[in-house]
mmCIF file of C-alpha atoms and ligand atoms in Angstrom:
data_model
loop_
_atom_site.group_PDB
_atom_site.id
_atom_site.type_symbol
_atom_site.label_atom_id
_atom_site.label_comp_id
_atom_site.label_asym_id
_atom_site.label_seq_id
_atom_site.Cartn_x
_atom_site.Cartn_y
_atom_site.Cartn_z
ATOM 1 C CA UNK T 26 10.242 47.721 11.145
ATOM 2 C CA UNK T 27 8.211 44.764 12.079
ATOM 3 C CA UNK T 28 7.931 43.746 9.121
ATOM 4 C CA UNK T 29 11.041 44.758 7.796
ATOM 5 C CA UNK T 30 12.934 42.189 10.317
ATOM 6 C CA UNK T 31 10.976 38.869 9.990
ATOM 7 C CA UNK T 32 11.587 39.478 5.850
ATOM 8 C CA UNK T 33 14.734 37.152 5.736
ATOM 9 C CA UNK T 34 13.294 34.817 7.739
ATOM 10 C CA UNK T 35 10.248 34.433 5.755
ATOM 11 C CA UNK T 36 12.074 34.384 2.763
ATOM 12 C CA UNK T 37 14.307 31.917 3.852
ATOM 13 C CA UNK T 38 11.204 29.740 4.575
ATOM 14 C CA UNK T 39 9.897 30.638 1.207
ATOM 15 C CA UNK T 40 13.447 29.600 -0.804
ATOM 16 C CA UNK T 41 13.351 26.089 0.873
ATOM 17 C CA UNK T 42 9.547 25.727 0.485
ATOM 18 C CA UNK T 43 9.971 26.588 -3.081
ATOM 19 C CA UNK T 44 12.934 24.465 -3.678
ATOM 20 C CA UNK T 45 10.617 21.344 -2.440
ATOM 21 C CA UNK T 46 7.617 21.946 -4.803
ATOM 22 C CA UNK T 47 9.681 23.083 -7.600
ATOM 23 C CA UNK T 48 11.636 19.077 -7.391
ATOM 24 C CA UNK T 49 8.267 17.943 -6.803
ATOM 25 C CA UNK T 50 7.070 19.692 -9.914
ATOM 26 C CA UNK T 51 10.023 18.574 -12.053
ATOM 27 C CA UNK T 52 9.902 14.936 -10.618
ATOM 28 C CA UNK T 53 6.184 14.871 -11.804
ATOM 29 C CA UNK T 54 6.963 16.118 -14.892
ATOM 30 C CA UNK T 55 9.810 13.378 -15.438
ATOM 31 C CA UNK T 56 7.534 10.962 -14.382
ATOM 32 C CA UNK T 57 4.671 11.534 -16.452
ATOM 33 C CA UNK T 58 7.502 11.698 -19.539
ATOM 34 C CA UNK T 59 8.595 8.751 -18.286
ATOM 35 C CA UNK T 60 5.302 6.720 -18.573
ATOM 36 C CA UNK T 61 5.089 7.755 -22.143
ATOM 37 C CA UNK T 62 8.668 6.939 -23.032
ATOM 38 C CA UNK T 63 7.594 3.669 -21.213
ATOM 39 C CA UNK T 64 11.190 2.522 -21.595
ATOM 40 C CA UNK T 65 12.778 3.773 -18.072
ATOM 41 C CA UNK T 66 11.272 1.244 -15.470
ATOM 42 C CA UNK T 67 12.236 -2.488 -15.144
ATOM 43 C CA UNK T 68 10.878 -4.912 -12.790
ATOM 44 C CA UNK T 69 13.581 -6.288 -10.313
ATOM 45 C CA UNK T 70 12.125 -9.779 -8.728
ATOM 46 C CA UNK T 71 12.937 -10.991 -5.118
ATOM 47 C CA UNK T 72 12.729 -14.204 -4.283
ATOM 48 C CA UNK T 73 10.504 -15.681 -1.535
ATOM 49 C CA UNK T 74 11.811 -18.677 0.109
ATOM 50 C CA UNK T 75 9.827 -21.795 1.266
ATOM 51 C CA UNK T 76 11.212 -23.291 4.528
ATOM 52 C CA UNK T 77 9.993 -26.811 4.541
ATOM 53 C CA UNK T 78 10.928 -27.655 0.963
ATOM 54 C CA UNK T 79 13.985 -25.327 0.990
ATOM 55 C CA UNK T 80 13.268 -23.712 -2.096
ATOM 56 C CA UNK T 81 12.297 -20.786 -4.008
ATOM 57 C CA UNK T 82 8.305 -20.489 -3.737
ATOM 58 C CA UNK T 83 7.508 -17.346 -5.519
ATOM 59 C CA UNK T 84 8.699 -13.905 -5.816
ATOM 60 C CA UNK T 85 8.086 -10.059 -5.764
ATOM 61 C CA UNK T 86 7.961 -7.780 -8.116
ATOM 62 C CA UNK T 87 9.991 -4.418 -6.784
ATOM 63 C CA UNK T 88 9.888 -1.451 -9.637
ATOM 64 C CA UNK T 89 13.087 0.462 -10.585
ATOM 65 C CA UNK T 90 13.444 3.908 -12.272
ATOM 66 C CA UNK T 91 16.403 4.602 -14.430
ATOM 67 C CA UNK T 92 16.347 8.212 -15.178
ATOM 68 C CA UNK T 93 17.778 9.626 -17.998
ATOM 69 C CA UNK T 94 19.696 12.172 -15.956
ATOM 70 C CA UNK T 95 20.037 10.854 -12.194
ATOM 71 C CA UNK T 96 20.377 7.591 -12.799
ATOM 72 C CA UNK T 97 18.519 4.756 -10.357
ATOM 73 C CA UNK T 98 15.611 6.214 -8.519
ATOM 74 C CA UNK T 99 14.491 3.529 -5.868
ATOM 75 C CA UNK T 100 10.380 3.730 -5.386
ATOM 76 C CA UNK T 101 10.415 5.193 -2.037
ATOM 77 C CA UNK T 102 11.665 8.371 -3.950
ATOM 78 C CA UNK T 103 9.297 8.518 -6.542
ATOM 79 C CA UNK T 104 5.835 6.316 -5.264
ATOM 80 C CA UNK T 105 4.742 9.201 -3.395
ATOM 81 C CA UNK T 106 4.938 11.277 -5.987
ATOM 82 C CA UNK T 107 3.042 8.805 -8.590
ATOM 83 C CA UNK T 108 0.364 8.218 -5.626
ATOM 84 C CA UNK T 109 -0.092 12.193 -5.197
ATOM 85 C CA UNK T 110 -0.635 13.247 -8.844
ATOM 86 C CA UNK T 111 -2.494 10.163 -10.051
ATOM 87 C CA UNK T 112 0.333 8.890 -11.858
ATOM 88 C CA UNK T 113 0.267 5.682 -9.601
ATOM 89 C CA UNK T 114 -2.595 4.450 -12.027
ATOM 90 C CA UNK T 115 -0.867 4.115 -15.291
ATOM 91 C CA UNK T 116 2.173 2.983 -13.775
ATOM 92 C CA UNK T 117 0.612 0.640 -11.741
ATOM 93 C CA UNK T 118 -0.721 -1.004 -14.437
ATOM 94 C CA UNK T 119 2.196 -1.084 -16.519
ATOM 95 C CA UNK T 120 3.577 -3.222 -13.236
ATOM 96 C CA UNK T 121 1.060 -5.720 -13.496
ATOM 97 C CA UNK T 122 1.247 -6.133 -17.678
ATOM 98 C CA UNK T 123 5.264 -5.899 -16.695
ATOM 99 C CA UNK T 124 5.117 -8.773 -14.286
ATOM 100 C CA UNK T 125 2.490 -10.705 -16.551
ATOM 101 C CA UNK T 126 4.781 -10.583 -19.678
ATOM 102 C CA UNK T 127 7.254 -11.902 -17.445
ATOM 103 C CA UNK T 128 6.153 -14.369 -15.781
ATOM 104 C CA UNK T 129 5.106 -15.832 -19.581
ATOM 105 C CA UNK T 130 8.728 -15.392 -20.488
ATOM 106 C CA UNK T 131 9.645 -17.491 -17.739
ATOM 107 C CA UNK T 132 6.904 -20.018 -18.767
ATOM 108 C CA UNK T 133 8.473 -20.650 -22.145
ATOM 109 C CA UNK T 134 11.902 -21.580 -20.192
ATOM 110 C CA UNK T 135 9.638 -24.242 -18.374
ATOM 111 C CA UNK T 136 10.104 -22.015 -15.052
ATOM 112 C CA UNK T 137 6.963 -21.996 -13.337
ATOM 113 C CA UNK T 138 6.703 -18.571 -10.815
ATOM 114 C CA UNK T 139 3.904 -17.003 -9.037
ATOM 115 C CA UNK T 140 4.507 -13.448 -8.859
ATOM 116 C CA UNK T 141 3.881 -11.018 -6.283
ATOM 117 C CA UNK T 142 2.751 -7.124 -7.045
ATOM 118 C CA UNK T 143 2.769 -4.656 -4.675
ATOM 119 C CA UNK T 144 -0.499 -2.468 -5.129
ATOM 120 C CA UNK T 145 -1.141 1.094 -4.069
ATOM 121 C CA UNK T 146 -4.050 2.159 -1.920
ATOM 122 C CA UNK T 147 -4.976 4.322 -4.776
ATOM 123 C CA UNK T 148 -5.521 1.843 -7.449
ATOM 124 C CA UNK T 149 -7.552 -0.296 -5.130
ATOM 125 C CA UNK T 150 -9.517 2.977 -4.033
ATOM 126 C CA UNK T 151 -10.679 3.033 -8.232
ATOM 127 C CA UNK T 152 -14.069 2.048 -8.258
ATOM 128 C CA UNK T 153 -13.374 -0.323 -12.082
ATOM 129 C CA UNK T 154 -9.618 -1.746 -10.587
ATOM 130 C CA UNK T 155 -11.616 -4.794 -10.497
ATOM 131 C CA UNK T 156 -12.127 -5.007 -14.121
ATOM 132 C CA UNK T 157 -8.775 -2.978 -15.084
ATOM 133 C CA UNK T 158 -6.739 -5.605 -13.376
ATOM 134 C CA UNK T 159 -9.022 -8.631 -15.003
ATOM 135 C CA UNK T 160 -8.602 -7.050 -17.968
ATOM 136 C CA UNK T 161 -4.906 -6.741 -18.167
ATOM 137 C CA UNK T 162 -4.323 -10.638 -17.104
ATOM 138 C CA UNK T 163 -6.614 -12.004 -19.392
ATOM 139 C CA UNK T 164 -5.033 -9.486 -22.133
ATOM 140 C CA UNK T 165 -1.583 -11.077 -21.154
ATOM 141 C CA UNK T 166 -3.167 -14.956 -20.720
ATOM 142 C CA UNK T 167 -2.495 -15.017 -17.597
ATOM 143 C CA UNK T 168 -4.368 -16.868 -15.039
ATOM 144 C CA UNK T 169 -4.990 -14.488 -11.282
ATOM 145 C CA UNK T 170 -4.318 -17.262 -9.717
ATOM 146 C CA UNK T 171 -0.683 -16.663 -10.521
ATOM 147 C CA UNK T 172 -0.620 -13.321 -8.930
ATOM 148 C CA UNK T 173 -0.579 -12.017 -5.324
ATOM 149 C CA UNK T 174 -1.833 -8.800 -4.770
ATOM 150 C CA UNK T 175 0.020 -6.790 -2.179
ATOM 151 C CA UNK T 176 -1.883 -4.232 -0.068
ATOM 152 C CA UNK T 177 -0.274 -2.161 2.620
ATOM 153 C CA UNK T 178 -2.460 -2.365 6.170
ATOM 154 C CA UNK T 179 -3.232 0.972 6.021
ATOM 155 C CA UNK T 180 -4.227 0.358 2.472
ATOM 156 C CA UNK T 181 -7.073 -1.521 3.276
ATOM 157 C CA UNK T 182 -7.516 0.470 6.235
ATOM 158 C CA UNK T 183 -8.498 3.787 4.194
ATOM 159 C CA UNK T 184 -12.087 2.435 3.069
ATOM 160 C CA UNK T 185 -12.946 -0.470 4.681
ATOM 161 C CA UNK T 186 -16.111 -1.593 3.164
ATOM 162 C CA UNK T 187 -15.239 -1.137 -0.076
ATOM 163 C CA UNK T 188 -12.025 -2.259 0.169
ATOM 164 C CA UNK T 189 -13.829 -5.657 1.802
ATOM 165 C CA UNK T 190 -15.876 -5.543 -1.541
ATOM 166 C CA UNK T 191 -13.171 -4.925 -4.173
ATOM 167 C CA UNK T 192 -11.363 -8.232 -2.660
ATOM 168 C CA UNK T 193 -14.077 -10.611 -2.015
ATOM 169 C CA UNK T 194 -14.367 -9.992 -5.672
ATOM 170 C CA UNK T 195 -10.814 -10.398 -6.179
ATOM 171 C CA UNK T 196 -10.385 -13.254 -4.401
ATOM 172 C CA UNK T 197 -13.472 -14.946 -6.158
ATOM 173 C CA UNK T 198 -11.968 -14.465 -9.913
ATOM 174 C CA UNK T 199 -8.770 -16.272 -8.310
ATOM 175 C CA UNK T 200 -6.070 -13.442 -7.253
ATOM 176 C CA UNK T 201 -4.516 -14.189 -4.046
ATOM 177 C CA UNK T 202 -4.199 -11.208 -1.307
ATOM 178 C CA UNK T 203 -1.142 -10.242 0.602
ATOM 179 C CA UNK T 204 -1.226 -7.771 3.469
ATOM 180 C CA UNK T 205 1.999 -5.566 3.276
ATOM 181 C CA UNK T 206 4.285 -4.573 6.164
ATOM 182 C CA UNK T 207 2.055 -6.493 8.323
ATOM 183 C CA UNK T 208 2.305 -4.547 11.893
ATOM 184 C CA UNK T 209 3.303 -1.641 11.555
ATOM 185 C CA UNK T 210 -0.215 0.114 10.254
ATOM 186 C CA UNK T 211 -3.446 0.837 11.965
ATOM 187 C CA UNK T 212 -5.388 -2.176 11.675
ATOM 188 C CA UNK T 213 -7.473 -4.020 14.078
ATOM 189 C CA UNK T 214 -6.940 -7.688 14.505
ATOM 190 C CA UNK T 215 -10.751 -8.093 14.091
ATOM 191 C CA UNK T 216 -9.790 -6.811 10.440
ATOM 192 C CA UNK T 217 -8.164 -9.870 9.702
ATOM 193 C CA UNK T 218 -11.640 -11.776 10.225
ATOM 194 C CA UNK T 219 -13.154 -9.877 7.785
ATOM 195 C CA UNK T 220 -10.464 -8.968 5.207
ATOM 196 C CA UNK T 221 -10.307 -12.122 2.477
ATOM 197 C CA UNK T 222 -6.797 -11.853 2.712
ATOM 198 C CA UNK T 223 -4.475 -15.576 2.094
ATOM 199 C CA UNK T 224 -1.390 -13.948 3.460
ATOM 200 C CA UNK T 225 0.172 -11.859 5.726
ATOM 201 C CA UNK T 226 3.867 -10.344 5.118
ATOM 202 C CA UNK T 227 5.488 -9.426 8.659
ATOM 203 C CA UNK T 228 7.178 -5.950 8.042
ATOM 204 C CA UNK T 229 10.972 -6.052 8.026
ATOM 205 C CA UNK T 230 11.169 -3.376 10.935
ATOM 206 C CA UNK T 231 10.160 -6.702 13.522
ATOM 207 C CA UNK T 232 12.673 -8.927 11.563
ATOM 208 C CA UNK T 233 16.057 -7.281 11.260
ATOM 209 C CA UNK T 234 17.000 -7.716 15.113
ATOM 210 C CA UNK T 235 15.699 -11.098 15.821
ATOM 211 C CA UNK T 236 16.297 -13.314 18.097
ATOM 212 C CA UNK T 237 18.387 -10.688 20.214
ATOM 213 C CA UNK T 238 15.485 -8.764 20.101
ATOM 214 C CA UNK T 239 12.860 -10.250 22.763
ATOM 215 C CA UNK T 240 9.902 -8.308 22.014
ATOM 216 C CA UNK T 241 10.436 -8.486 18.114
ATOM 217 C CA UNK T 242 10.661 -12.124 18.897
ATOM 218 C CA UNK T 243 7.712 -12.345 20.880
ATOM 219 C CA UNK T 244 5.710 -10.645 17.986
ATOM 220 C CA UNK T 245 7.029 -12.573 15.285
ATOM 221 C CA UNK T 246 6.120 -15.826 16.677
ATOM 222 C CA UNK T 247 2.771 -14.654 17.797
ATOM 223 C CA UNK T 248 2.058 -13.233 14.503
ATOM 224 C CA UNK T 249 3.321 -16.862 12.963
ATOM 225 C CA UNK T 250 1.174 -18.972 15.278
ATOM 226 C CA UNK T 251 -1.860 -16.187 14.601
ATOM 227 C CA UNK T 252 -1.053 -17.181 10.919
ATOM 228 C CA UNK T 253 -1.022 -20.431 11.304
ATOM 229 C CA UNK T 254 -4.268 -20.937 13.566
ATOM 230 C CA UNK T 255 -6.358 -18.557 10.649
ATOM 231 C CA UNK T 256 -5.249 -20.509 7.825
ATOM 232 C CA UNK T 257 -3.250 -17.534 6.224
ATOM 233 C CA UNK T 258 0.336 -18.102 4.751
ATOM 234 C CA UNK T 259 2.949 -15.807 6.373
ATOM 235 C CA UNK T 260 5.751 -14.129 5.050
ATOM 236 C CA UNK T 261 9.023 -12.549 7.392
ATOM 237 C CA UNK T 262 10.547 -10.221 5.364
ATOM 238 C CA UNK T 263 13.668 -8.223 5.950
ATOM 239 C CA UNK T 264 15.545 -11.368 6.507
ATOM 240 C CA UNK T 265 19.211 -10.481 6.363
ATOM 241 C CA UNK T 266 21.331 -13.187 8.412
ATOM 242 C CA UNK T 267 21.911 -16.424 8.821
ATOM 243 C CA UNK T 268 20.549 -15.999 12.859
ATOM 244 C CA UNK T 269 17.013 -14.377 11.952
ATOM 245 C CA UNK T 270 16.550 -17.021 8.659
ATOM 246 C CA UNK T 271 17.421 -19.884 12.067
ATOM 247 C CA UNK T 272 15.194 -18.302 14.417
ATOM 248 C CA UNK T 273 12.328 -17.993 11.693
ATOM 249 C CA UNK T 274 13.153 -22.040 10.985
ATOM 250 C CA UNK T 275 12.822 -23.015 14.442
ATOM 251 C CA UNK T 276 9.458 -20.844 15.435
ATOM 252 C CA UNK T 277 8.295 -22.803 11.926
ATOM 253 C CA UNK T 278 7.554 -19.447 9.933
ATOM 254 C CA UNK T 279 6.960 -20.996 6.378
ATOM 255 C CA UNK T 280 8.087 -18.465 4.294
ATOM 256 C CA UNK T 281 10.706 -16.092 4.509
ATOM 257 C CA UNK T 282 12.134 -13.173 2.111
ATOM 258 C CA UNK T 283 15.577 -11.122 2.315
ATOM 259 C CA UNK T 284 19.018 -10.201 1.425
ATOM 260 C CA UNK T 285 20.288 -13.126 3.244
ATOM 261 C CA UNK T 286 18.764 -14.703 0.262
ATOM 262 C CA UNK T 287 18.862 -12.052 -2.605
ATOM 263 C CA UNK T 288 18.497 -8.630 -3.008
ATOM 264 C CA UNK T 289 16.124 -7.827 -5.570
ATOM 265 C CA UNK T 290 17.647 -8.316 -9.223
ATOM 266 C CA UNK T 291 16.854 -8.327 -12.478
ATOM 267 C CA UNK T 292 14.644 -10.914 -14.966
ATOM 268 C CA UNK T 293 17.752 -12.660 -15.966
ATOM 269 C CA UNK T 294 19.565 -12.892 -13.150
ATOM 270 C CA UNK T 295 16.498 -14.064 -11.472
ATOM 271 C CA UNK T 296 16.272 -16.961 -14.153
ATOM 272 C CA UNK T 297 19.689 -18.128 -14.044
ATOM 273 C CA UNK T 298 19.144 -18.261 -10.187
ATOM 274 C CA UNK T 299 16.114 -20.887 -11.044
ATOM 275 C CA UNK T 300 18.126 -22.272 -13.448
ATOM 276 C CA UNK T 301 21.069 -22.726 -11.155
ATOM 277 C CA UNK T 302 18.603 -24.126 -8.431
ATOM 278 C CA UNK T 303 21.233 -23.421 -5.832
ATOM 279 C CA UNK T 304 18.639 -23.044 -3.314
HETATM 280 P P1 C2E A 26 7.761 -3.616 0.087
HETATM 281 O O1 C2E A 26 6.663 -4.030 -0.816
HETATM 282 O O2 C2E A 26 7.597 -3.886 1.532
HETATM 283 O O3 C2E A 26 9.053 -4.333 -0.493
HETATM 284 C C1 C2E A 26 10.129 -4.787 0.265
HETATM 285 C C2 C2E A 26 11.241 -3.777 0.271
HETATM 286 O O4 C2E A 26 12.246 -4.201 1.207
HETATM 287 C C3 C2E A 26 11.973 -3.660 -1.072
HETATM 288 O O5 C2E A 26 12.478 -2.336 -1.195
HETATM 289 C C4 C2E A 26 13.132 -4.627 -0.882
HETATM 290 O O6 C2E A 26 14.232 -4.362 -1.715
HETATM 291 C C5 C2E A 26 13.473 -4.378 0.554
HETATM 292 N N1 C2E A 26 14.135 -5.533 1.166
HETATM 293 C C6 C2E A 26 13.989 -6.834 0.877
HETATM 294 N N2 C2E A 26 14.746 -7.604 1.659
HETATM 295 C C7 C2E A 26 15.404 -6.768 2.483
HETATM 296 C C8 C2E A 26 16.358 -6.979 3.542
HETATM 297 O O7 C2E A 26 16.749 -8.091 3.871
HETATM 298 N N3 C2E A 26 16.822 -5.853 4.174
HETATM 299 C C9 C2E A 26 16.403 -4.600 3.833
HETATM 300 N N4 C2E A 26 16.907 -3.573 4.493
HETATM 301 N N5 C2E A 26 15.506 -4.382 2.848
HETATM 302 C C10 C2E A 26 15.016 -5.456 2.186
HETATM 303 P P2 C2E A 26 12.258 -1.499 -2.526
HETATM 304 O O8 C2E A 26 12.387 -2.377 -3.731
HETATM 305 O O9 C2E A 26 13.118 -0.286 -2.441
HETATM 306 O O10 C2E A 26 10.734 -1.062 -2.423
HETATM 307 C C11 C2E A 26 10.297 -0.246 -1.383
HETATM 308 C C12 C2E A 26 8.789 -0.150 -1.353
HETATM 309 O O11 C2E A 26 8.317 0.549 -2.520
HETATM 310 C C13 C2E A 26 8.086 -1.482 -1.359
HETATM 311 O O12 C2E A 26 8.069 -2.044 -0.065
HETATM 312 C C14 C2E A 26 6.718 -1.076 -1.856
HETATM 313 O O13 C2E A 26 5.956 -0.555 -0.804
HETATM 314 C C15 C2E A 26 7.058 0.031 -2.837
HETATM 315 N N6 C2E A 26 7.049 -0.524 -4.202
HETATM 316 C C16 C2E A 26 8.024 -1.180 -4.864
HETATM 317 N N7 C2E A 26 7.619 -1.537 -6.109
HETATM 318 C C17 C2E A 26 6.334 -1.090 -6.227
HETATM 319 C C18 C2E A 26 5.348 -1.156 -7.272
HETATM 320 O O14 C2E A 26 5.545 -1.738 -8.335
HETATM 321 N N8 C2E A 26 4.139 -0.563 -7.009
HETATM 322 C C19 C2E A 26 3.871 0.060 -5.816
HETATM 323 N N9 C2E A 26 2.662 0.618 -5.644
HETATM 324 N N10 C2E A 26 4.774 0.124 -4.829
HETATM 325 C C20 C2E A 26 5.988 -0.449 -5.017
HETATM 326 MG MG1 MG A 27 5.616 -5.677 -1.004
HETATM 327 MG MG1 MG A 28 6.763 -5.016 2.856
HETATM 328 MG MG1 MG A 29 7.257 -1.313 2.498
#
């Protein structure tokens, strides 16, 4: 029958289907367990380099997940997940204590870092992130005016009045506001009148092939000069050669990030690089 015949194909569907959820299920489930344990996620730090002075300006904070059983989960795996089930909350905030403890630990070794945290859509959507986030600096003693906020463009994109709201307000107490992967979302230029943003961070995608690339060119230097001519710092990320980091110099981008420079790597590593000053 009918019915009969389309049975292995349905349950072949099914199988796969169910194989998704159920890794879904058990990846929440580790999560959550993990965010208890609180002892399976470190903070890796980038850094961010400053063209003109040819130093190290600031960095970002990137989040790694060593699980117990499959080792190094990298957050593309497992942000998704956090964002769908709420978990992004409580982990997001352990991020920002994280980076706040840390960037006192570096104070004590006399190295002075701003430090930039990447921030999901969600926790910006809460309607108290405002005073969460306050809360949770001035717990740590640490001034926002040490912290960049990152915020994907479609991020700020999702509600835009309140969004506008939630960083006036930010801005005001002192934070400083990033837009992440700058180009690639579904923003409007006449976004970036109204957005109270001090920074934009050129996604990596219109980085890696430059300057063979003429288009990617031709966008990165617009978005520069754009930059430049609104008063907002900008950021080329992605940069992985020695041709790209040349090209950025000569179109005067003022800030670039990469493996060219570093990967991301951990606290101590990161503080022998500033104590090495080899940059
Ligand atoms: P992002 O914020 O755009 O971070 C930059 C990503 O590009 C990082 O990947 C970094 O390792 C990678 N990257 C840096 N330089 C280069 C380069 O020269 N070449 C290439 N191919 N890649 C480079 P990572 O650490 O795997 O993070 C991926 C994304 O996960 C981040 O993109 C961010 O959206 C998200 N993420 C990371 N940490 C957090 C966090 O603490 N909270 C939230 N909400 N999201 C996070
Ligand atoms: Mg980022
Ligand atoms: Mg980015
Ligand atoms: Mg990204």
């Amino acid at each position: 029958s009918a019915k009969h015949a389309g049975g292995n194909t349905f349950r072949k569907f099914n199988s796969q289907m169910k194989n998704v959820f159920v890794s879904k299920v058990l990846m929440e489930d580790d999560l959550r367990q993990a965010i208890i344990a609180n002892n399976q996620f470190e903070l890796f730090y980038q850094p961010v380099m400053d063209v003109k002075q040819q130093k190290i300006n600031s960095c970002e904070a990137l989040i790694r997940w060593y699980h117990p059983k499959k080792g190094l989960i990298n957050p593309a795996d497992f942000i998704p997940i956090a964002e769908e089930t709420g978990l992004i909350i409580p982990l997001g905030e352990w991020v920002i204590r994280q980076a706040c403890r840390d960037l006192k630990r570096w104070e004590e070794s006399q190295i002075h870092l701003n430090i930039s945290v990447n921030i999901s859509a969600y926790q910006l959507k809460q309607s108290d992130f405002v005073e969460r986030l306050t809360t949770i600096v001035s717990d740590e003693r640490v001034l926002p005016n040490r912290i960049q906020l990152e915020i994907t463009e479609n991020g700020l994109m999702e509600n835009t009045t309140d969004s506008i709201n939630t960083l006036q307000k930010l801005k005001q107490i002192g934070f400083t506001i990033a837009i992440d992967d700058f180009g690639i979302g579904y923003s409007s230029l006449s976004y970036l009148k109204q957005f109270p943003v001090n920074c934009l961070k050129i996604d990596r995608s219109f980085v890696k092939d430059i300057p063979s690339d003429n288009s990617d060119s031709a966008i990165v230097s617009s978005v520069v000069k754009l930059g430049k001519d609104l008063g907002l710092l900008v950021v080329a990320e992605g940069v992985e050669g020695q041709e790209a980091s040349d090209y950025l110099s000569s179109i005067e981008c003022p800030y670039l990030q990469g493996y060219y420079y570093s990967k991301p790597i951990k606290f101590e590593d990161f503080t022998d690089l500033m104590n090495e000053h080899v940059m």
